Amino acid sequence: MGEGFSNFGRAWKISLRLFLKYLVPVLIMVAATVGTIIFSAASVFATESLILTPTSSSISTVGSGVMGIVVWIAYLVSFILLIPLVYKYRYAYNEAIMSPESSSKEVVVAAIMSYFYTAAFTMAHVIFYEDKRTQKFGSISAPNAVVENGPAVENNDYTTPIN
């Protein structure tokens, strides 16, 4: 309990640093939500107006529809911006736990480095196994005969590594 409270300030500093990184997509999402509320209300009033006076123009209804599309695009953009950020900073709290002497700024930087390390390490695995598969089968594509749960290798007991 005491250790948790002693790291309370550090946890908030890390959270605020991460929040600053997420600020742009969050602001876009908030603006899109406010836009949704405003243009939903405008659409209801425009529809009610058309019912009361059918000869009035439907420009406001079309405008609400266009703004609805704009709001939808804003949500889409915010998610497109947010998803890579979530993956980039997902190791921040792990780094904070593993390095209690690090400052909040160092933790966020370490999280970014962990992201790039993970991406590079994964790519190295892909390249390594593509190379091994090419050496074994002559191409990267799957062989004609595939044994369930393993490559088509004679007498494969699934414990023999691809050389």
XYZ file of C-alpha atoms in Angstrom:
163
model
C 0.000 0.000 0.000
C 2.792 2.387 0.935
C 4.710 1.631 -2.260
C 1.619 2.330 -4.340
C 1.109 5.728 -2.729
C 4.794 6.593 -3.004
C 4.597 6.120 -6.799
C 1.269 7.928 -7.143
C 2.810 11.193 -8.374
C 5.054 9.391 -10.850
C 2.108 7.450 -12.253
C 0.188 10.688 -12.804
C 3.188 12.295 -14.507
C 3.467 9.344 -16.891
C -0.285 9.417 -17.555
C -0.212 13.147 -18.306
C 2.760 12.745 -20.661
C 0.877 9.998 -22.481
C -2.289 12.107 -22.555
C -0.352 14.872 -24.309
C 0.655 12.340 -26.966
C -3.005 11.343 -27.449
C -4.318 14.932 -27.340
C -4.909 15.565 -31.073
C -6.991 12.417 -31.739
C -8.923 12.940 -28.504
C -9.734 16.551 -29.420
C -10.901 15.445 -32.869
C -13.100 12.812 -31.234
C -14.573 15.339 -28.786
C -15.261 17.783 -31.627
C -16.919 15.008 -33.629
C -19.092 14.078 -30.634
C -20.173 17.689 -30.125
C -20.827 17.912 -33.869
C -22.949 14.780 -33.712
C -25.075 16.241 -30.927
C -25.482 19.614 -32.642
C -26.300 18.242 -36.064
C -28.619 15.572 -34.685
C -30.600 18.310 -32.960
C -30.527 20.422 -36.131
C -31.788 17.487 -38.147
C -34.685 16.920 -35.744
C -35.673 20.601 -35.899
C -35.359 20.636 -39.689
C -37.537 17.540 -40.014
C -40.144 19.018 -37.672
C -40.069 22.256 -39.659
C -40.707 20.368 -42.902
C -43.680 18.603 -41.357
C -45.227 21.871 -40.167
C -44.561 23.794 -43.387
C -44.065 21.347 -46.255
C -43.308 24.108 -48.761
C -40.138 25.198 -46.935
C -36.737 24.406 -48.327
C -34.961 21.173 -47.386
C -31.523 22.806 -47.489
C -31.168 22.431 -43.724
C -31.851 18.696 -44.000
C -29.229 18.291 -46.713
C -26.793 20.382 -44.658
C -27.335 18.127 -41.660
C -26.662 15.085 -43.818
C -23.439 16.573 -45.175
C -22.325 17.522 -41.684
C -23.136 13.994 -40.544
C -20.696 12.705 -43.157
C -18.082 15.235 -42.026
C -18.516 14.122 -38.415
C -18.188 10.470 -39.450
C -14.959 11.270 -41.312
C -13.663 13.099 -38.221
C -14.273 9.971 -36.118
C -12.479 7.879 -38.713
C -9.485 10.231 -38.780
C -9.283 10.253 -34.984
C -9.178 6.454 -34.868
C -6.596 6.309 -37.655
C -4.404 8.677 -35.620
C -5.095 6.952 -32.299
C -4.409 3.312 -33.187
C -0.669 3.723 -33.968
C -0.252 5.850 -30.831
C -1.782 3.161 -28.652
C 0.648 0.601 -30.057
C 3.574 2.991 -29.781
C 3.042 3.772 -26.092
C 1.685 0.424 -24.894
C 4.910 -0.426 -23.045
C 5.062 2.796 -21.018
C 3.583 1.363 -17.834
C 5.642 -1.832 -18.128
C 8.771 0.307 -18.421
C 7.678 2.351 -15.401
C 7.354 -0.815 -13.335
C 10.657 -2.272 -14.514
C 12.611 0.978 -14.017
C 11.368 2.681 -10.853
C 14.336 5.088 -10.848
C 13.460 6.504 -14.300
C 11.663 9.815 -14.669
C 8.299 10.010 -16.398
C 9.906 11.462 -19.540
C 12.449 8.635 -19.652
C 9.658 6.074 -19.294
C 7.729 7.492 -22.263
C 10.902 7.615 -24.386
C 11.715 4.025 -23.395
C 8.208 2.989 -24.430
C 8.778 4.505 -27.869
C 12.100 2.678 -28.145
C 10.405 -0.587 -27.111
C 7.880 -0.065 -29.902
C 10.580 0.375 -32.529
C 12.567 -2.537 -31.103
C 9.511 -4.805 -31.258
C 8.740 -3.768 -34.832
C 12.348 -4.321 -35.939
C 12.567 -7.655 -34.106
C 9.327 -8.879 -35.702
C 10.558 -7.853 -39.140
C 13.839 -9.686 -38.553
C 11.857 -12.840 -37.740
C 9.819 -12.511 -40.927
C 12.912 -12.025 -43.090
C 14.736 -14.930 -41.393
C 11.893 -17.395 -41.932
C 11.228 -16.230 -45.491
C 14.900 -16.886 -46.229
C 14.775 -20.337 -44.603
C 11.572 -21.222 -46.439
C 13.101 -20.108 -49.753
C 16.146 -22.273 -49.100
C 13.986 -25.284 -48.201
C 11.217 -25.067 -50.809
C 12.608 -22.780 -53.486
C 9.966 -20.088 -53.092
C 8.232 -18.104 -50.398
C 4.797 -19.343 -51.431
C 3.327 -22.420 -49.782
C 4.336 -25.819 -51.193
C 1.775 -27.824 -53.176
C 1.328 -30.425 -50.436
C 0.932 -29.117 -46.927
C 0.806 -31.388 -43.911
C -1.556 -30.176 -41.226
C 0.309 -28.087 -38.616
C 3.601 -28.094 -40.492
C 5.421 -27.841 -43.815
C 5.360 -30.700 -46.303
C 8.475 -32.558 -45.209
C 8.830 -36.332 -45.418
C 8.478 -38.067 -42.059
C 7.991 -34.775 -40.254
C 7.403 -35.317 -36.542
C 6.829 -31.526 -36.128
C 9.831 -31.274 -33.846
C 12.427 -31.078 -36.630
C 13.290 -27.429 -37.319
C 13.508 -26.104 -40.864
C 17.249 -25.907 -41.585
